Amino acid sequence: MSIDIAGVVDRLQVVFQGYPNLVRAFNTLLLMGYALKQDDQQGGGGAGDA
């Protein structure tokens, strides 16, 4: 099983939900053109809109 960058971004979007500092930090590691969407709402990382 293999996963591409877009797959990693999709999975981590869920994992990092509610943790904007982690999102910003991880975005610095991604190749240009890829980024996690920043959720400006503070939350506990529970179930989301997705």
GROMACS .gro file of C-alpha atoms in nm:
model
   50
    1MET     CA    1   0.000   0.000   0.000
    2SER     CA    2   0.134   0.341  -0.089
    3ILE     CA    3   0.011   0.692  -0.021
    4ASP     CA    4   0.086   1.016  -0.202
    5ILE     CA    5   0.127   1.366  -0.061
    6ALA     CA    6  -0.238   1.451  -0.121
    7GLY     CA    7  -0.337   1.141   0.078
    8VAL     CA    8  -0.115   1.244   0.368
    9VAL     CA    9  -0.265   1.593   0.364
   10ASP     CA   10  -0.620   1.450   0.365
   11ARG     CA   11  -0.547   1.221   0.659
   12LEU     CA   12  -0.361   1.478   0.866
   13GLN     CA   13  -0.636   1.734   0.808
   14VAL     CA   14  -0.855   1.515   1.029
   15VAL     CA   15  -0.583   1.432   1.283
   16PHE     CA   16  -0.480   1.795   1.335
   17GLN     CA   17  -0.837   1.932   1.346
   18GLY     CA   18  -0.866   2.178   1.633
   19TYR     CA   19  -0.488   2.222   1.665
   20PRO     CA   20  -0.398   2.527   1.453
   21ASN     CA   21  -0.038   2.539   1.583
   22LEU     CA   22   0.025   2.186   1.455
   23VAL     CA   23  -0.133   2.274   1.119
   24ARG     CA   24   0.092   2.579   1.078
   25ALA     CA   25   0.402   2.384   1.180
   26PHE     CA   26   0.330   2.093   0.948
   27ASN     CA   27   0.254   2.323   0.654
   28THR     CA   28   0.614   2.446   0.670
   29LEU     CA   29   0.729   2.091   0.588
   30LEU     CA   30   0.506   2.036   0.285
   31LEU     CA   31   0.607   2.093  -0.075
   32MET     CA   32   0.485   2.411  -0.239
   33GLY     CA   33   0.130   2.367  -0.363
   34TYR     CA   34   0.026   2.145  -0.072
   35ALA     CA   35  -0.110   2.266   0.259
   36LEU     CA   36  -0.345   2.171   0.536
   37LYS     CA   37  -0.641   2.406   0.566
   38GLN     CA   38  -0.614   2.615   0.878
   39ASP     CA   39  -0.915   2.591   1.107
   40ASP     CA   40  -0.926   2.922   1.292
   41GLN     CA   41  -1.177   2.787   1.542
   42GLN     CA   42  -1.027   2.661   1.866
   43GLY     CA   43  -1.152   2.319   1.956
   44GLY     CA   44  -1.072   2.001   2.136
   45GLY     CA   45  -1.015   1.791   1.827
   46GLY     CA   46  -1.350   1.616   1.847
   47ALA     CA   47  -1.584   1.522   1.562
   48GLY     CA   48  -1.585   1.785   1.292
   49ASP     CA   49  -1.773   1.897   0.985
   50ALA     CA   50  -1.602   1.654   0.748
   0.00000   0.00000   0.00000
